[in-house]
Amino acid sequence: MAAPRYKTLVDALASDIRAGRLAAGTRLPTHRGLAAREGIAVVTATRVYAELEAMGLVSREQGRGTFVRDIAVPAGHGIDLQVVATDAVDLNFNYPSLPGQADLLRQALRGLAGSGDLDSLLSYQPHRGRPQDRASIARHLRRRGLSPDPDQILVVNGAQHGLAVTVMATLGAGDVVAVDALTYPGFKVLAEAFRLDLEPIPVTPDGPDLDALAQVCARRPVRAIYTMPTLHNPLGRVMPADERTRLIEIARRHGSLLIEDASYAYLAEDPPPPLAATAPDVTVHVTGLSKNLATGLRVGFVVAPAHRVPALERAVRATIWNTPALTTAIACGWLDDGTVDHLEARKRDDAKARQAIARQELAGLPLVGHPSSYFVWLPLPDDARADRLTATLARRHISVSTAEPFTTTTHTPQALRLALGSTDLDRLRTTLRTVRRVAVEDAYS
Ligand SMILES: Cc1ncc(COP(=O)(O)O)c(C=O)c1O
C-alpha cells in the first residue's frame, strides 16, 4: 500500500532532520510556503508539521514559525540509536547483566592482584594478543563448533572493533558489501566511515533471501557479505544448515568474503555450525564478550583465514596497538574457569524469561523474535508512524528504537525494535504493557 502524500513528506523531512541536513534551529517554511513548495493544500502542510511535532522533531512557536529541534544525542550514548533520557526505561540499548556480576569482577581483580605476572600487564602486548590468551579463546570457540588454530585468532577491543579491523583489512572505498535489509546498526556506521557501497538483501524467516543475493552477486562485484546466521540482530533469526551451505556456495562462486557476526550466537541452543566451521578459508568470524559477559569489558575475537591475519594485525596496530591486557586477562580467566559458560547458560534462561513476558504482554501483535533472544521486532501497519509512537512512548519515559538505525534500504519500514535486556523483569512487564496500550491506540486502531 502506497503511503499518502503527506506521510511521504513527513518521512522526507524527518530523515533530513535526523541526518542533520536540516540543522537544529532552522526555521522551516510557513504552512502556506510549504504548501506552495510541495504542491499540497495548506491544511495538509499543517498536518505535516503537526506530525513532525508529535515525533519531537520540530517545535512550533506561536507567532514565530516552525523550527527544527535539537535532537543531538547526549554524550555517552550511541550515535546510531535514539536518545535515552536518564529517567527513561531503556528498551533501546541492550546491556544484559545479571545480579552478582560485580562480585565476579571483584573476585577476578583480587585473583589478578595476587598473581605473579602483573608487570607483564603494564607493557605493550602483541597486536593480536598474547599466545596464552589466544589459546584460551581457541578452547572457548571449540565449544561453539569452531576449531581455530590460535594463530588465526586476534584479540580485539569488542566485536565492533573486530568488524572495523575486518573492514580495514579486507575492503576499500567503493567496495560492494551485501547486507541484510535490516542489519546491525554498527555495521552501517562502519560502511559510512569506510565508504562501502551497501547492497541490501531482503530478509526471509530463514535469513537473507539467497535467490536475491545470488542475483545481486551475478550483477555486481560483491566483495563481502556481512551476515549474522545465528541470532540475527534485530530479527532473532537462526539460519538453517541447508541455507548456510547455499550461502557459502554463493560466496565461493563469486569470490565474496563472508563476514560472520556471532555476537548474540550464544543465545541460540544447538544452532547449526557457524559458517567459519564449514568454510574457514572464506570467512572472517567476529564475536565478543559484551552480550554474554559485560559490555564494558570491551573484549572480542576475530577468527580469520591464515593469509588474512597479517593485514588484520596491522589494522589492530593502526587503531589501538593492542586490546588492553588487563581486561583481556580477566576475560580469558573467565573463559578458562567456566565462568563464561555458566553466565551464558544463565543469560539464555534470563532471555527466555524476558521473551516469554514480551509474548504475553504483546500477545496478538505480529511480533518477530527468537524464543531466547534479548530483543523483539514489532512491525507496524504501513500507515502507522513509528516515529510518532516512539515520541509518545518517550513522553511516558520509555525509550525504544524505530527501524531506521537497522535499515539499509531507502524505504524505512514502520516497526519498533524493543530491547528486553536492560531493565528488571517487573519493570519490563509493566513497561511492555504501556507499549502495547500506546501501540494499539496509535498504530493498530
Ligand atoms: C550484532 C552485533 N555485532 C556487534 C556488536 C558490537 O558488540 P561489542 O560491544 O562487542 O563491540 C553488537 C552490539 O550490540 C551487535 O549487536
Short mmCIF file of C-alpha atoms and ligand atoms in Angstrom, two decimals:
data_model
loop_
_atom_site.label_atom_id
_atom_site.label_comp_id
_atom_site.label_asym_id
_atom_site.label_seq_id
_atom_site.Cartn_x
_atom_site.Cartn_y
_atom_site.Cartn_z
CA MET A 1 0.00 0.00 0.00
CA ALA A 2 1.47 3.38 -1.03
CA ALA A 3 1.79 5.87 1.83
CA PRO A 4 -0.35 9.01 1.49
CA ARG A 5 1.50 12.09 0.10
CA TYR A 6 1.67 13.87 3.45
CA LYS A 7 3.27 10.79 5.09
CA THR A 8 5.96 10.68 2.39
CA LEU A 9 6.65 14.34 3.04
CA VAL A 10 6.78 13.74 6.81
CA ASP A 11 9.29 10.90 6.24
CA ALA A 12 11.47 13.01 3.93
CA LEU A 13 11.60 15.96 6.36
CA ALA A 14 12.16 13.64 9.34
CA SER A 15 15.04 11.95 7.60
CA ASP A 16 16.61 15.36 6.66
CA ILE A 17 16.35 16.48 10.29
CA ARG A 18 17.85 13.29 11.68
CA ALA A 19 20.67 13.26 9.17
CA GLY A 20 21.49 16.90 10.02
CA ARG A 21 20.65 18.12 6.50
CA LEU A 22 18.22 20.43 8.25
CA ALA A 23 20.19 21.78 11.20
CA ALA A 24 18.77 22.39 14.66
CA GLY A 25 17.24 25.85 14.83
CA THR A 26 16.44 26.06 11.11
CA ARG A 27 13.23 27.96 10.53
CA LEU A 28 11.01 25.89 8.25
CA PRO A 29 8.72 27.45 5.62
CA THR A 30 5.35 28.75 6.75
CA HIS A 31 2.43 26.37 6.28
CA ARG A 32 1.47 28.35 3.19
CA GLY A 33 5.09 28.30 1.95
CA LEU A 34 5.39 24.54 2.40
CA ALA A 35 2.06 24.02 0.65
CA ALA A 36 3.18 26.09 -2.33
CA ARG A 37 6.61 24.41 -2.49
CA GLU A 38 5.22 20.90 -2.36
CA GLY A 39 2.00 21.50 -4.30
CA ILE A 40 -0.22 20.44 -1.41
CA ALA A 41 -3.14 22.03 0.42
CA VAL A 42 -2.36 24.33 3.36
CA VAL A 43 -4.33 22.05 5.65
CA THR A 44 -2.05 19.18 4.56
CA ALA A 45 1.04 21.26 5.32
CA THR A 46 -0.40 21.95 8.78
CA ARG A 47 -0.85 18.21 9.23
CA VAL A 48 2.76 17.55 8.19
CA TYR A 49 4.07 19.96 10.83
CA ALA A 50 1.71 18.57 13.46
CA GLU A 51 3.06 15.08 12.78
CA LEU A 52 6.70 16.25 12.92
CA GLU A 53 5.95 17.99 16.20
CA ALA A 54 4.40 14.81 17.60
CA MET A 55 7.62 12.99 16.62
CA GLY A 56 9.61 15.53 18.63
CA LEU A 57 11.48 16.78 15.55
CA VAL A 58 10.16 20.34 15.25
CA SER A 59 8.73 22.91 17.61
CA ARG A 60 6.05 25.37 16.72
CA GLU A 61 6.36 28.75 18.33
CA GLN A 62 3.33 31.00 18.37
CA GLY A 63 3.84 33.93 16.04
CA ARG A 64 7.40 32.93 15.10
CA GLY A 65 7.07 29.83 12.99
CA THR A 66 8.20 26.21 12.96
CA PHE A 67 11.78 25.31 13.92
CA VAL A 68 13.92 22.18 13.71
CA ARG A 69 14.53 20.90 17.24
CA ASP A 70 17.94 19.94 18.59
CA ILE A 71 17.90 16.17 18.59
CA ALA A 72 21.62 15.77 19.28
CA VAL A 73 22.47 12.61 21.17
CA PRO A 74 23.85 13.34 24.63
CA ALA A 75 27.39 12.28 25.47
CA GLY A 76 27.71 8.64 26.42
CA HIS A 77 25.07 7.29 24.06
CA GLY A 78 25.42 5.70 20.66
CA ILE A 79 25.23 7.89 17.59
CA ASP A 80 23.05 5.47 15.69
CA LEU A 81 20.24 4.71 18.10
CA GLN A 82 17.91 7.24 19.62
CA VAL A 83 18.45 9.21 22.75
CA VAL A 84 17.76 7.52 26.07
CA ALA A 85 16.85 10.07 28.71
CA THR A 86 18.33 9.25 32.10
CA ASP A 87 14.89 8.79 33.66
CA ALA A 88 13.56 6.56 30.87
CA VAL A 89 13.09 2.79 30.93
CA ASP A 90 15.56 1.63 28.31
CA LEU A 91 14.09 -0.70 25.70
CA ASN A 92 16.52 0.75 23.18
CA PHE A 93 20.01 -0.50 24.09
CA ASN A 94 20.77 -4.00 25.34
CA TYR A 95 23.26 -4.41 28.15
CA PRO A 96 22.18 -7.68 29.73
CA SER A 97 23.70 -8.03 33.18
CA LEU A 98 22.87 -10.49 35.94
CA PRO A 99 22.92 -9.92 39.70
CA GLY A 100 26.30 -10.90 41.13
CA GLN A 101 28.42 -9.95 38.15
CA ALA A 102 30.10 -7.14 40.09
CA ASP A 103 31.15 -9.71 42.71
CA LEU A 104 32.67 -11.84 39.98
CA LEU A 105 34.71 -8.84 38.89
CA ARG A 106 35.78 -8.18 42.49
CA GLN A 107 37.00 -11.78 42.83
CA ALA A 108 38.76 -11.67 39.46
CA LEU A 109 40.57 -8.44 40.37
CA ARG A 110 41.62 -9.96 43.70
CA GLY A 111 42.87 -13.07 41.92
CA LEU A 112 44.81 -10.96 39.47
CA ALA A 113 46.28 -8.81 42.24
CA GLY A 114 47.69 -11.95 43.83
CA SER A 115 49.12 -13.38 40.63
CA GLY A 116 52.78 -13.29 39.74
CA ASP A 117 52.95 -11.63 36.35
CA LEU A 118 51.36 -8.23 36.91
CA ASP A 119 54.34 -6.43 35.38
CA SER A 120 53.59 -8.03 32.04
CA LEU A 121 50.15 -6.40 32.03
CA LEU A 122 51.79 -2.99 32.12
CA SER A 123 53.62 -3.46 28.82
CA TYR A 124 52.54 -3.33 25.22
CA GLN A 125 51.15 -6.68 24.12
CA PRO A 126 51.43 -8.41 20.73
CA HIS A 127 48.93 -6.66 18.44
CA ARG A 128 46.80 -9.75 18.06
CA GLY A 129 47.04 -10.76 21.72
CA ARG A 130 49.27 -12.99 23.84
CA PRO A 131 49.60 -16.64 22.75
CA GLN A 132 48.18 -17.93 26.06
CA ASP A 133 45.10 -15.70 25.69
CA ARG A 134 44.57 -16.78 22.10
CA ALA A 135 44.83 -20.41 23.24
CA SER A 136 42.08 -19.81 25.86
CA ILE A 137 39.91 -18.23 23.19
CA ALA A 138 40.52 -21.14 20.81
CA ARG A 139 39.34 -23.59 23.51
CA HIS A 140 36.24 -21.47 24.11
CA LEU A 141 35.42 -21.27 20.41
CA ARG A 142 35.71 -25.04 20.13
CA ARG A 143 32.63 -25.25 22.34
CA ARG A 144 30.88 -23.11 19.73
CA GLY A 145 31.66 -25.55 16.95
CA LEU A 146 34.80 -23.85 15.61
CA SER A 147 38.26 -25.38 15.57
CA PRO A 148 40.60 -22.44 15.00
CA ASP A 149 44.35 -22.55 15.26
CA PRO A 150 45.26 -19.94 17.94
CA ASP A 151 47.44 -18.29 15.28
CA GLN A 152 44.30 -17.46 13.33
CA ILE A 153 42.76 -15.63 16.28
CA LEU A 154 43.09 -11.92 17.04
CA VAL A 155 42.02 -10.40 20.34
CA VAL A 156 40.15 -7.17 19.62
CA ASN A 157 38.56 -4.37 21.61
CA GLY A 158 34.98 -5.69 21.31
CA ALA A 159 33.08 -7.09 18.33
CA GLN A 160 32.55 -3.62 16.87
CA HIS A 161 36.31 -3.19 16.74
CA GLY A 162 36.57 -6.69 15.25
CA LEU A 163 34.24 -5.61 12.44
CA ALA A 164 36.19 -2.38 11.97
CA VAL A 165 39.56 -4.12 11.60
CA THR A 166 37.96 -6.66 9.25
CA VAL A 167 36.68 -3.86 7.03
CA MET A 168 40.04 -2.05 7.17
CA ALA A 169 41.99 -5.18 6.32
CA THR A 170 39.81 -6.61 3.60
CA LEU A 171 37.81 -3.86 1.90
CA GLY A 172 38.29 -0.45 0.34
CA ALA A 173 36.23 2.61 -0.51
CA GLY A 174 33.54 1.85 -3.07
CA ASP A 175 33.55 -1.91 -2.48
CA VAL A 176 30.15 -3.55 -2.66
CA VAL A 177 29.08 -5.38 0.51
CA ALA A 178 25.83 -7.33 0.64
CA VAL A 179 23.97 -6.84 3.91
CA ASP A 180 20.53 -7.75 5.18
CA ALA A 181 17.85 -5.15 4.52
CA LEU A 182 17.64 -4.98 8.32
CA THR A 183 21.02 -5.28 9.95
CA TYR A 184 23.15 -4.36 12.95
CA PRO A 185 23.46 -0.54 13.03
CA GLY A 186 27.18 -0.65 13.92
CA PHE A 187 27.94 -2.14 10.51
CA LYS A 188 26.11 0.72 8.82
CA VAL A 189 28.24 3.20 10.76
CA LEU A 190 31.39 1.41 9.55
CA ALA A 191 30.15 1.34 5.97
CA GLU A 192 29.63 5.07 6.11
CA ALA A 193 33.07 5.73 7.62
CA PHE A 194 34.87 3.49 5.12
CA ARG A 195 32.64 4.48 2.17
CA LEU A 196 31.45 0.97 1.44
CA ASP A 197 28.64 0.51 -1.03
CA LEU A 198 25.99 -1.47 0.87
CA GLU A 199 23.68 -3.65 -1.22
CA PRO A 200 20.59 -4.58 0.82
CA ILE A 201 19.28 -8.13 0.54
CA PRO A 202 15.66 -8.80 1.60
CA VAL A 203 15.29 -10.95 4.70
CA THR A 204 13.11 -14.07 4.90
CA PRO A 205 12.20 -16.08 8.00
CA ASP A 206 15.30 -18.25 7.29
CA GLY A 207 17.77 -15.38 6.86
CA PRO A 208 18.82 -13.43 3.77
CA ASP A 209 16.86 -14.18 0.59
CA LEU A 210 19.53 -16.26 -1.15
CA ASP A 211 17.91 -16.03 -4.59
CA ALA A 212 18.08 -12.26 -4.33
CA LEU A 213 21.67 -12.49 -3.09
CA ALA A 214 22.69 -14.75 -5.99
CA GLN A 215 21.15 -12.30 -8.45
CA VAL A 216 23.00 -9.35 -6.90
CA CYS A 217 26.29 -11.29 -6.98
CA ALA A 218 25.75 -12.09 -10.64
CA ARG A 219 25.09 -8.42 -11.39
CA ARG A 220 27.70 -6.66 -9.22
CA PRO A 221 31.15 -7.50 -7.83
CA VAL A 222 30.14 -8.25 -4.24
CA ARG A 223 33.42 -8.19 -2.30
CA ALA A 224 31.91 -9.28 1.01
CA ILE A 225 28.69 -10.47 2.61
CA TYR A 226 28.06 -9.28 6.19
CA THR A 227 25.77 -11.75 7.91
CA MET A 228 24.51 -12.89 11.33
CA PRO A 229 23.46 -16.52 10.71
CA THR A 230 22.92 -17.31 14.40
CA LEU A 231 20.63 -14.95 16.28
CA HIS A 232 20.26 -12.13 13.82
CA ASN A 233 20.05 -8.64 15.28
CA PRO A 234 17.30 -7.33 15.11
CA LEU A 235 15.12 -10.23 13.90
CA GLY A 236 16.47 -13.07 16.08
CA ARG A 237 16.61 -15.48 13.15
CA VAL A 238 18.79 -18.59 13.01
CA MET A 239 19.72 -19.67 9.52
CA PRO A 240 19.08 -23.39 8.88
CA ALA A 241 22.01 -25.63 7.88
CA ASP A 242 20.99 -26.02 4.24
CA GLU A 243 20.70 -22.24 3.81
CA ARG A 244 24.19 -21.85 5.28
CA THR A 245 25.52 -24.35 2.75
CA ARG A 246 23.92 -22.36 -0.06
CA LEU A 247 25.22 -19.05 1.26
CA ILE A 248 28.75 -20.48 1.32
CA GLU A 249 28.33 -21.77 -2.24
CA ILE A 250 27.28 -18.32 -3.43
CA ALA A 251 30.22 -16.68 -1.64
CA ARG A 252 32.67 -19.16 -3.15
CA ARG A 253 31.21 -18.90 -6.64
CA HIS A 254 31.58 -15.12 -6.65
CA GLY A 255 34.77 -14.80 -4.63
CA SER A 256 32.99 -12.88 -1.84
CA LEU A 257 34.34 -12.84 1.71
CA LEU A 258 31.87 -13.88 4.40
CA ILE A 259 31.92 -11.63 7.46
CA GLU A 260 30.12 -13.67 10.09
CA ASP A 261 28.99 -11.76 13.20
CA ALA A 262 28.24 -14.12 16.09
CA SER A 263 27.80 -11.54 18.86
CA TYR A 264 24.47 -12.93 20.03
CA ALA A 265 25.02 -16.54 18.86
CA TYR A 266 25.42 -17.91 22.38
CA LEU A 267 21.71 -17.33 23.00
CA ALA A 268 20.63 -19.98 20.48
CA GLU A 269 20.70 -23.54 21.79
CA ASP A 270 22.26 -26.09 19.40
CA PRO A 271 22.42 -23.91 16.30
CA PRO A 272 23.87 -25.31 13.06
CA PRO A 273 27.67 -24.93 12.83
CA PRO A 274 28.98 -21.40 12.21
CA LEU A 275 29.99 -20.52 8.63
CA ALA A 276 33.61 -20.34 9.78
CA ALA A 277 33.45 -24.02 10.78
CA THR A 278 32.36 -25.13 7.32
CA ALA A 279 34.17 -22.54 5.23
CA PRO A 280 37.12 -21.25 7.28
CA ASP A 281 39.01 -20.24 4.11
CA VAL A 282 36.44 -17.62 3.04
CA THR A 283 35.06 -16.48 6.38
CA VAL A 284 36.11 -13.91 8.95
CA HIS A 285 34.26 -14.76 12.16
CA VAL A 286 33.73 -11.91 14.62
CA THR A 287 32.33 -12.18 18.10
CA GLY A 288 32.75 -10.65 21.54
CA LEU A 289 32.02 -10.88 25.23
CA SER A 290 29.65 -7.91 25.51
CA LYS A 291 26.39 -9.80 25.36
CA ASN A 292 27.38 -12.89 27.36
CA LEU A 293 29.66 -11.17 29.90
CA ALA A 294 29.57 -7.39 30.08
CA THR A 295 29.50 -4.55 27.57
CA GLY A 296 32.14 -2.52 29.43
CA LEU A 297 34.78 -5.23 29.25
CA ARG A 298 35.44 -4.50 25.55
CA VAL A 299 36.99 -7.82 24.62
CA GLY A 300 36.19 -9.52 21.34
CA PHE A 301 37.76 -12.03 18.96
CA VAL A 302 38.29 -12.36 15.25
CA VAL A 303 38.99 -15.72 13.62
CA ALA A 304 40.36 -15.32 10.11
CA PRO A 305 41.89 -17.37 7.29
CA ALA A 306 45.68 -17.52 7.88
CA HIS A 307 46.52 -15.36 4.85
CA ARG A 308 44.34 -12.52 6.19
CA VAL A 309 45.93 -12.42 9.67
CA PRO A 310 48.86 -10.05 8.85
CA ALA A 311 46.55 -7.37 7.38
CA LEU A 312 44.18 -7.73 10.33
CA GLU A 313 47.09 -7.43 12.71
CA ARG A 314 48.18 -4.21 11.00
CA ALA A 315 44.64 -2.87 11.38
CA VAL A 316 44.74 -3.61 15.13
CA ARG A 317 48.09 -1.86 15.35
CA ALA A 318 46.75 1.12 13.40
CA THR A 319 43.75 1.51 15.67
CA ILE A 320 44.64 0.50 19.25
CA TRP A 321 48.08 -1.22 19.18
CA ASN A 322 46.65 -3.96 21.38
CA THR A 323 43.49 -4.72 23.30
CA PRO A 324 44.08 -3.74 26.95
CA ALA A 325 45.95 -6.55 28.69
CA LEU A 326 44.08 -6.17 31.96
CA THR A 327 40.58 -6.75 30.59
CA THR A 328 41.84 -9.48 28.28
CA ALA A 329 43.44 -11.28 31.25
CA ILE A 330 40.20 -11.09 33.23
CA ALA A 331 38.13 -12.26 30.26
CA CYS A 332 40.46 -15.17 29.47
CA GLY A 333 40.47 -16.20 33.14
CA TRP A 334 36.68 -16.41 32.96
CA LEU A 335 36.85 -18.37 29.71
CA ASP A 336 39.22 -20.87 31.36
CA ASP A 337 37.45 -21.33 34.70
CA GLY A 338 33.97 -21.88 33.21
CA THR A 339 32.51 -18.51 34.31
CA VAL A 340 31.61 -17.57 30.74
CA ASP A 341 29.85 -20.91 30.11
CA HIS A 342 27.96 -20.51 33.35
CA LEU A 343 26.91 -16.92 32.61
CA GLU A 344 25.89 -17.84 29.08
CA ALA A 345 23.54 -20.55 30.39
CA ARG A 346 22.06 -18.15 32.95
CA LYS A 347 21.62 -15.40 30.36
CA ARG A 348 19.92 -17.79 27.97
CA ASP A 349 17.41 -18.56 30.73
CA ASP A 350 17.07 -14.88 31.54
CA ALA A 351 16.47 -14.02 27.86
CA LYS A 352 13.87 -16.81 27.63
CA ALA A 353 12.01 -15.41 30.63
CA ARG A 354 12.06 -11.90 29.13
CA GLN A 355 10.96 -13.15 25.73
CA ALA A 356 8.07 -15.03 27.39
CA ILE A 357 6.99 -11.81 29.14
CA ALA A 358 7.12 -9.96 25.81
CA ARG A 359 5.00 -12.63 24.16
CA GLN A 360 2.43 -12.49 26.96
CA GLU A 361 2.22 -8.72 27.20
CA LEU A 362 2.25 -8.12 23.44
CA ALA A 363 0.10 -11.16 22.57
CA GLY A 364 -1.89 -10.68 19.39
CA LEU A 365 0.60 -8.22 17.90
CA PRO A 366 2.74 -9.53 15.00
CA LEU A 367 5.97 -9.98 16.98
CA VAL A 368 9.15 -11.30 15.38
CA GLY A 369 11.80 -12.75 17.68
CA HIS A 370 13.73 -15.80 18.81
CA PRO A 371 12.40 -17.57 21.94
CA SER A 372 15.67 -16.97 23.78
CA SER A 373 16.75 -13.60 22.44
CA TYR A 374 17.07 -10.26 24.16
CA PHE A 375 15.00 -8.31 21.62
CA VAL A 376 11.77 -8.35 19.66
CA TRP A 377 10.80 -6.71 16.42
CA LEU A 378 7.31 -5.26 16.17
CA PRO A 379 6.20 -4.47 12.61
CA LEU A 380 3.54 -1.74 12.43
CA PRO A 381 0.84 -1.23 9.83
CA ASP A 382 2.11 0.73 6.78
CA ASP A 383 0.16 3.83 7.63
CA ALA A 384 1.36 3.95 11.24
CA ARG A 385 4.33 6.18 12.05
CA ALA A 386 6.95 4.55 14.25
CA ASP A 387 8.47 7.96 15.00
CA ARG A 388 5.22 9.24 16.43
CA LEU A 389 4.94 6.12 18.57
CA THR A 390 8.48 6.46 19.89
CA ALA A 391 7.82 10.13 20.69
CA THR A 392 4.60 9.20 22.55
CA LEU A 393 6.48 6.48 24.44
CA ALA A 394 9.32 8.91 25.22
CA ARG A 395 6.79 11.22 26.84
CA ARG A 396 5.87 8.24 29.04
CA HIS A 397 9.59 7.78 29.82
CA ILE A 398 10.04 4.69 27.69
CA SER A 399 12.83 4.60 25.14
CA VAL A 400 12.51 2.30 22.10
CA SER A 401 14.06 2.28 18.64
CA THR A 402 12.40 2.63 15.27
CA ALA A 403 13.57 0.55 12.29
CA GLU A 404 15.68 3.40 10.98
CA PRO A 405 19.07 2.56 12.56
CA PHE A 406 18.72 -1.04 11.31
CA THR A 407 17.53 -0.27 7.78
CA THR A 408 19.81 -0.43 4.75
CA THR A 409 17.11 0.16 2.11
CA THR A 410 15.98 3.64 1.10
CA HIS A 411 12.48 2.82 2.32
CA THR A 412 12.35 2.52 6.11
CA PRO A 413 9.75 0.03 7.31
CA GLN A 414 7.42 1.12 10.08
CA ALA A 415 8.47 -1.03 13.05
CA LEU A 416 9.77 -0.89 16.59
CA ARG A 417 12.72 -2.81 17.98
CA LEU A 418 12.38 -3.48 21.68
CA ALA A 419 15.47 -4.42 23.66
CA LEU A 420 14.45 -6.59 26.59
CA GLY A 421 17.76 -6.99 28.40
CA SER A 422 18.32 -3.73 30.25
CA THR A 423 15.58 -3.44 32.87
CA ASP A 424 14.36 -5.71 35.67
CA LEU A 425 11.63 -8.27 34.96
CA ASP A 426 8.79 -6.49 36.82
CA ARG A 427 9.53 -3.20 35.18
CA LEU A 428 9.84 -4.92 31.82
CA ARG A 429 6.34 -6.34 32.21
CA THR A 430 4.66 -3.06 33.18
CA THR A 431 6.60 -1.14 30.53
CA LEU A 432 5.60 -3.58 27.79
CA ARG A 433 2.01 -3.23 28.94
CA THR A 434 2.27 0.50 28.29
CA VAL A 435 3.96 -0.13 24.93
CA ARG A 436 1.06 -2.35 23.97
CA ARG A 437 -1.56 0.18 25.03
CA VAL A 438 0.13 3.01 23.16
CA ALA A 439 0.77 0.86 20.05
CA VAL A 440 -2.80 -0.37 19.91
CA GLU A 441 -4.23 3.14 20.39
CA ASP A 442 -1.85 4.76 17.94
CA ALA A 443 -1.00 2.23 15.27
CA TYR A 444 -3.40 -0.67 15.30
CA SER A 445 -6.71 1.13 15.90
C1 LIG B 1 25.24 -7.94 16.04
C2 LIG B 1 26.22 -7.14 16.83
N1 LIG B 1 27.51 -7.14 16.46
C3 LIG B 1 28.43 -6.45 17.14
C4 LIG B 1 28.09 -5.72 18.24
C5 LIG B 1 29.16 -4.94 18.97
O1 LIG B 1 29.44 -5.54 20.17
P1 LIG B 1 30.67 -5.14 21.11
O2 LIG B 1 30.06 -4.49 22.30
O3 LIG B 1 31.34 -6.42 21.43
O4 LIG B 1 31.55 -4.21 20.34
C6 LIG B 1 26.76 -5.68 18.67
C7 LIG B 1 26.36 -4.85 19.82
O5 LIG B 1 25.20 -4.60 20.06
C8 LIG B 1 25.79 -6.41 17.94
O6 LIG B 1 24.51 -6.41 18.29
#
